[in-house]
One Martini backbone bead per residue (centre of mass of N, CA, C, O) as a GRO file, in nm:
protein
  263
    1MET     BB    1   0.103   0.020   0.014
    2SER     BB    2   0.086   0.360  -0.016
    3SER     BB    3   0.145   0.633   0.155
    4THR     BB    4  -0.082   0.809   0.045
    5THR     BB    5  -0.337   0.602   0.154
    6SER     BB    6  -0.237   0.592   0.434
    7ARG     BB    7  -0.246   0.865   0.592
    8PRO     BB    8  -0.528   0.882   0.684
    9GLU     BB    9  -0.538   0.654   0.877
   10ALA     BB   10  -0.296   0.772   1.055
   11ALA     BB   11  -0.479   1.064   1.126
   12LYS     BB   12  -0.692   0.899   1.288
   13PRO     BB   13  -0.836   0.863   1.554
   14PRO     BB   14  -0.898   0.691   1.817
   15MET     BB   15  -1.210   0.570   1.897
   16ARG     BB   16  -1.232   0.675   2.184
   17GLU     BB   17  -1.149   0.959   2.068
   18ALA     BB   18  -1.378   1.011   1.884
   19LEU     BB   19  -1.608   0.956   2.052
   20VAL     BB   20  -1.556   1.186   2.295
   21ALA     BB   21  -1.553   1.429   2.093
   22ALA     BB   22  -1.857   1.358   1.941
   23ALA     BB   23  -1.979   1.405   2.213
   24PHE     BB   24  -1.900   1.711   2.298
   25GLN     BB   25  -1.981   1.838   2.053
   26LEU     BB   26  -2.290   1.777   2.113
   27PHE     BB   27  -2.335   1.905   2.393
   28LEU     BB   28  -2.237   2.185   2.291
   29GLU     BB   29  -2.499   2.215   2.091
   30ARG     BB   30  -2.747   2.037   2.250
   31GLY     BB   31  -2.701   1.895   2.514
   32TYR     BB   32  -2.706   1.626   2.705
   33GLU     BB   33  -2.981   1.532   2.708
   34GLN     BB   34  -3.029   1.591   2.383
   35THR     BB   35  -2.799   1.323   2.366
   36THR     BB   36  -2.758   1.068   2.238
   37VAL     BB   37  -2.574   0.769   2.109
   38ASP     BB   38  -2.653   0.778   1.832
   39ASP     BB   39  -2.526   1.057   1.777
   40ILE     BB   40  -2.257   0.978   1.828
   41VAL     BB   41  -2.218   0.747   1.636
   42ALA     BB   42  -2.285   0.941   1.392
   43LEU     BB   43  -2.050   1.108   1.407
   44ALA     BB   44  -1.807   0.888   1.445
   45GLY     BB   45  -1.883   0.658   1.233
   46VAL     BB   46  -2.027   0.411   1.384
   47GLY     BB   47  -2.138   0.174   1.609
   48ARG     BB   48  -2.280   0.103   1.906
   49ARG     BB   49  -2.099  -0.161   1.976
   50SER     BB   50  -1.833   0.056   1.986
   51PHE     BB   51  -1.933   0.209   2.234
   52PHE     BB   52  -1.996  -0.020   2.432
   53ARG     BB   53  -1.671  -0.111   2.437
   54TYR     BB   54  -1.585   0.152   2.597
   55PHE     BB   55  -1.899   0.239   2.707
   56PRO     BB   56  -2.158   0.158   2.952
   57SER     BB   57  -2.224   0.495   2.885
   58LYS     BB   58  -2.263   0.815   2.879
   59GLU     BB   59  -2.134   0.905   3.135
   60ASP     BB   60  -1.844   0.788   3.083
   61VAL     BB   61  -1.771   0.987   2.818
   62VAL     BB   62  -1.699   1.209   3.015
   63PHE     BB   63  -1.501   0.967   3.196
   64PRO     BB   64  -1.248   0.824   3.023
   65ASP     BB   65  -0.982   0.849   3.260
   66HIS     BB   66  -1.025   0.726   3.506
   67GLU     BB   67  -0.971   0.436   3.549
   68ARG     BB   68  -0.675   0.457   3.457
   69CYS     BB   69  -0.636   0.641   3.725
   70LEU     BB   70  -0.749   0.421   3.934
   71ALA     BB   71  -0.512   0.243   3.858
   72ASP     BB   72  -0.262   0.348   3.895
   73MET     BB   73  -0.284   0.449   4.195
   74THR     BB   74  -0.316   0.122   4.279
   75ALA     BB   75  -0.037   0.078   4.210
   76PHE     BB   76   0.119   0.298   4.344
   77LEU     BB   77   0.051   0.170   4.624
   78ALA     BB   78   0.142  -0.134   4.569
   79ALA     BB   79   0.459  -0.011   4.539
   80SER     BB   80   0.508   0.056   4.823
   81GLU     BB   81   0.715   0.118   5.077
   82PRO     BB   82   0.793   0.059   5.426
   83ASP     BB   83   0.942   0.377   5.425
   84HIS     BB   84   0.688   0.495   5.344
   85GLU     BB   85   0.510   0.794   5.425
   86PRO     BB   86   0.195   0.738   5.418
   87VAL     BB   87   0.081   1.068   5.380
   88ARG     BB   88   0.250   1.139   5.140
   89ARG     BB   89   0.172   0.906   4.952
   90VAL     BB   90  -0.165   0.992   4.926
   91CYS     BB   91  -0.062   1.272   4.808
   92ASP     BB   92   0.109   1.139   4.553
   93ALA     BB   93  -0.172   0.978   4.455
   94ALA     BB   94  -0.339   1.266   4.373
   95ARG     BB   95  -0.167   1.374   4.166
   96LEU     BB   96  -0.250   1.216   3.952
   97VAL     BB   97  -0.545   1.331   3.908
   98MET     BB   98  -0.396   1.609   3.824
   99LEU     BB   99  -0.237   1.515   3.581
  100MET     BB  100  -0.485   1.438   3.418
  101TYR     BB  101  -0.624   1.726   3.377
  102ALA     BB  102  -0.329   1.881   3.266
  103GLU     BB  103  -0.321   1.721   2.990
  104ASN     BB  104  -0.629   1.884   2.941
  105PRO     BB  105  -0.753   2.178   2.999
  106SER     BB  106  -1.010   2.184   2.798
  107PHE     BB  107  -1.154   1.949   2.875
  108SER     BB  108  -1.178   1.977   3.164
  109VAL     BB  109  -1.350   2.235   3.132
  110GLN     BB  110  -1.556   2.137   2.986
  111ARG     BB  111  -1.662   1.933   3.195
  112TYR     BB  112  -1.699   2.118   3.436
  113ARG     BB  113  -1.935   2.260   3.316
  114LEU     BB  114  -2.091   2.029   3.248
  115THR     BB  115  -2.116   1.897   3.556
  116LYS     BB  116  -2.282   2.137   3.674
  117ARG     BB  117  -2.538   2.128   3.464
  118VAL     BB  118  -2.556   1.809   3.552
  119PRO     BB  119  -2.694   1.607   3.807
  120GLY     BB  120  -2.613   1.349   3.704
  121LEU     BB  121  -2.303   1.385   3.675
  122ARG     BB  122  -2.254   1.463   4.004
  123ALA     BB  123  -2.322   1.185   4.082
  124TYR     BB  124  -2.078   1.062   3.936
  125GLU     BB  125  -1.853   1.210   4.017
  126LEU     BB  126  -1.862   1.112   4.305
  127SER     BB  127  -1.824   0.796   4.262
  128VAL     BB  128  -1.549   0.841   4.202
  129VAL     BB  129  -1.447   1.044   4.445
  130TRP     BB  130  -1.477   0.750   4.622
  131ARG     BB  131  -1.259   0.571   4.465
  132TYR     BB  132  -1.036   0.741   4.566
  133GLU     BB  133  -1.069   0.713   4.855
  134ARG     BB  134  -1.066   0.410   4.899
  135ALA     BB  135  -0.792   0.355   4.810
  136LEU     BB  136  -0.636   0.523   5.004
  137ALA     BB  137  -0.760   0.389   5.270
  138ALA     BB  138  -0.701   0.096   5.218
  139TYR     BB  139  -0.371   0.177   5.239
  140LEU     BB  140  -0.404   0.286   5.544
  141ARG     BB  141  -0.544   0.031   5.652
  142ASN     BB  142  -0.269  -0.110   5.620
  143ARG     BB  143  -0.059   0.049   5.763
  144PHE     BB  144  -0.240   0.075   6.069
  145ALA     BB  145  -0.219  -0.205   6.155
  146GLY     BB  146  -0.235  -0.234   6.491
  147THR     BB  147  -0.345   0.045   6.551
  148PRO     BB  148  -0.495   0.318   6.712
  149ASP     BB  149  -0.741   0.387   6.496
  150GLY     BB  150  -0.677   0.288   6.182
  151ASP     BB  151  -0.913   0.319   6.034
  152LEU     BB  152  -0.981   0.614   6.117
  153ARG     BB  153  -0.756   0.747   6.015
  154ALA     BB  154  -0.771   0.656   5.722
  155ASP     BB  155  -1.036   0.800   5.682
  156VAL     BB  156  -0.994   1.077   5.734
  157ILE     BB  157  -0.706   1.117   5.560
  158ALA     BB  158  -0.843   1.065   5.270
  159ALA     BB  159  -1.083   1.292   5.313
  160ALA     BB  160  -0.870   1.510   5.332
  161THR     BB  161  -0.721   1.465   5.035
  162VAL     BB  162  -0.928   1.504   4.880
  163ALA     BB  163  -1.039   1.804   4.970
  164ALA     BB  164  -0.804   1.922   4.875
  165HIS     BB  165  -0.757   1.842   4.616
  166ASN     BB  166  -1.003   1.949   4.512
  167ASN     BB  167  -1.045   2.228   4.570
  168ALA     BB  168  -0.805   2.312   4.390
  169LEU     BB  169  -0.895   2.206   4.133
  170ARG     BB  170  -1.169   2.360   4.100
  171SER     BB  171  -1.035   2.643   4.108
  172TRP     BB  172  -0.887   2.613   3.855
  173LEU     BB  173  -1.128   2.530   3.683
  174TRP     BB  174  -1.275   2.798   3.715
  175SER     BB  175  -1.010   2.946   3.582
  176ASP     BB  176  -0.970   2.793   3.325
  177GLY     BB  177  -0.672   2.704   3.377
  178GLN     BB  178  -0.527   2.893   3.537
  179GLY     BB  179  -0.238   2.860   3.602
  180ASP     BB  180  -0.097   2.601   3.857
  181ALA     BB  181  -0.201   2.311   3.937
  182ALA     BB  182   0.042   2.190   4.086
  183GLU     BB  183   0.075   2.424   4.303
  184ALA     BB  184  -0.188   2.410   4.433
  185VAL     BB  185  -0.212   2.121   4.509
  186ASP     BB  186   0.043   2.121   4.683
  187HIS     BB  187  -0.054   2.329   4.892
  188ALA     BB  188  -0.298   2.163   4.997
  189LEU     BB  189  -0.157   1.902   5.079
  190GLY     BB  190   0.024   2.069   5.270
  191SER     BB  191  -0.189   2.076   5.502
  192VAL     BB  192  -0.233   1.753   5.555
  193ARG     BB  193   0.030   1.696   5.664
  194THR     BB  194   0.027   1.909   5.883
  195ALA     BB  195  -0.251   1.833   6.034
  196PHE     BB  196  -0.144   1.487   6.033
  197GLY     BB  197   0.093   1.395   5.990
  198ALA     BB  198   0.273   1.108   6.088
  199ALA     BB  199   0.206   0.805   6.098
  200PRO     BB  200   0.226   0.543   6.273
  201GLU     BB  201   0.357   0.232   6.319
  202PRO     BB  202   0.364  -0.077   6.443
  203SER     BB  203   0.654  -0.064   6.465
  204THR     BB  204   0.913   0.059   6.656
  205ASP     BB  205   1.025   0.144   6.436
  206ALA     BB  206   1.097   0.409   6.245
  207PRO     BB  207   1.073   0.516   5.951
  208ALA     BB  208   1.179   0.663   5.714
  209GLY     BB  209   1.065   1.004   5.748
  210ALA     BB  210   0.960   1.041   6.022
  211THR     BB  211   0.776   1.161   6.284
  212ALA     BB  212   0.670   1.290   6.558
  213SER     BB  213   0.447   1.230   6.765
  214ALA     BB  214   0.171   1.307   6.872
  215PRO     BB  215   0.052   1.511   7.054
  216ALA     BB  216  -0.097   1.579   7.376
  217GLY     BB  217  -0.425   1.494   7.329
  218THR     BB  218  -0.380   1.312   7.063
  219ARG     BB  219  -0.449   1.163   6.791
  220ALA     BB  220  -0.264   0.969   6.592
  221GLY     BB  221  -0.306   1.184   6.286
  222VAL     BB  222  -0.523   1.357   6.460
  223ALA     BB  223  -0.641   1.678   6.442
  224PRO     BB  224  -0.691   1.915   6.643
  225GLY     BB  225  -1.010   2.056   6.716
  226LEU     BB  226  -1.122   2.138   6.416
  227PRO     BB  227  -1.298   2.089   6.164
  228LEU     BB  228  -1.273   1.995   5.826
  229VAL     BB  229  -1.350   2.284   5.597
  230THR     BB  230  -1.456   2.278   5.240
  231ALA     BB  231  -1.494   2.502   4.993
  232LEU     BB  232  -1.627   2.555   4.687
  233PRO     BB  233  -1.616   2.815   4.480
  234ASP     BB  234  -1.918   2.743   4.404
  235GLU     BB  235  -2.257   2.768   4.513
  236ASP     BB  236  -2.317   2.502   4.347
  237ASP     BB  237  -2.125   2.350   4.541
  238VAL     BB  238  -1.998   2.186   4.791
  239VAL     BB  239  -1.923   2.067   5.115
  240VAL     BB  240  -1.673   1.970   5.296
  241VAL     BB  241  -1.655   1.731   5.557
  242VAL     BB  242  -1.437   1.677   5.821
  243SER     BB  243  -1.484   1.491   6.146
  244ARG     BB  244  -1.469   1.358   6.451
  245ARG     BB  245  -1.557   1.133   6.627
  246GLY     BB  246  -1.756   1.316   6.855
  247ALA     BB  247  -1.819   1.588   6.769
  248PRO     BB  248  -1.948   1.842   6.805
  249LEU     BB  249  -2.233   1.996   6.613
  250TRP     BB  250  -2.209   2.296   6.675
  251ARG     BB  251  -1.908   2.280   6.587
  252VAL     BB  252  -1.955   2.198   6.267
  253VAL     BB  253  -2.164   2.429   6.207
  254GLN     BB  254  -1.989   2.682   6.246
  255GLU     BB  255  -1.766   2.583   6.015
  256ILE     BB  256  -1.971   2.581   5.824
  257GLU     BB  257  -2.075   2.907   5.851
  258THR     BB  258  -1.761   3.014   5.821
  259THR     BB  259  -1.698   2.906   5.531
  260LEU     BB  260  -1.962   3.022   5.395
  261ALA     BB  261  -1.872   3.343   5.480
  262ARG     BB  262  -1.598   3.351   5.304
  263LYS     BB  263  -1.723   3.334   5.001
   0.00000   0.00000   0.00000
């Protein structure tokens, strides 16, 4: 076959990317709810079977990269060494999500705008966020096994990591991808490391890079005092609250009200 004949085939985007591009073109032109799978495959020039080979549903085409990112995060955590400091390790794992968004800022901003307008996509996105959080918590639970309140610390730190990461990421998306996403996320995750410090290991020998034990009067790995409340930048976004079990309800409500007043 001549090079002239093969050139158009070489320039043709892969099927998966072609479906995503067709879907977002139609979502922008017609709206998400008004676009069907049949519309997407017609524009992409493929059959319905090809669509469902790559995406189980129309919602999945909006989030085509999260399965890969979740697999990368899981593999990253599975490759951890015993001397890796757990809190820093989960923060590094969360950065993988930021890098995925930063790979294609224009697409990420389009998806952010679309997700804000469609309640069903917002619910779907929350389920994706929950899966990331569970992956982080599973790693931390394993690292904290045999320590007092190990599962509690794991769940709180995982939730705080996701909340901090998402606060910085969505601020970047809200600004149309302006500025340095990595710098913003690193700053937010630094707050997690400051708040929770290095969690203790089951062994009496401190691993390399571990910090001193928690201050007196606090549970190791759990920041004392107020709940961690994160408000996302838009008025129709959610507020994320991370609080110790047993914290007074009035204190949690007070922190939410204070955070909302700062928006």
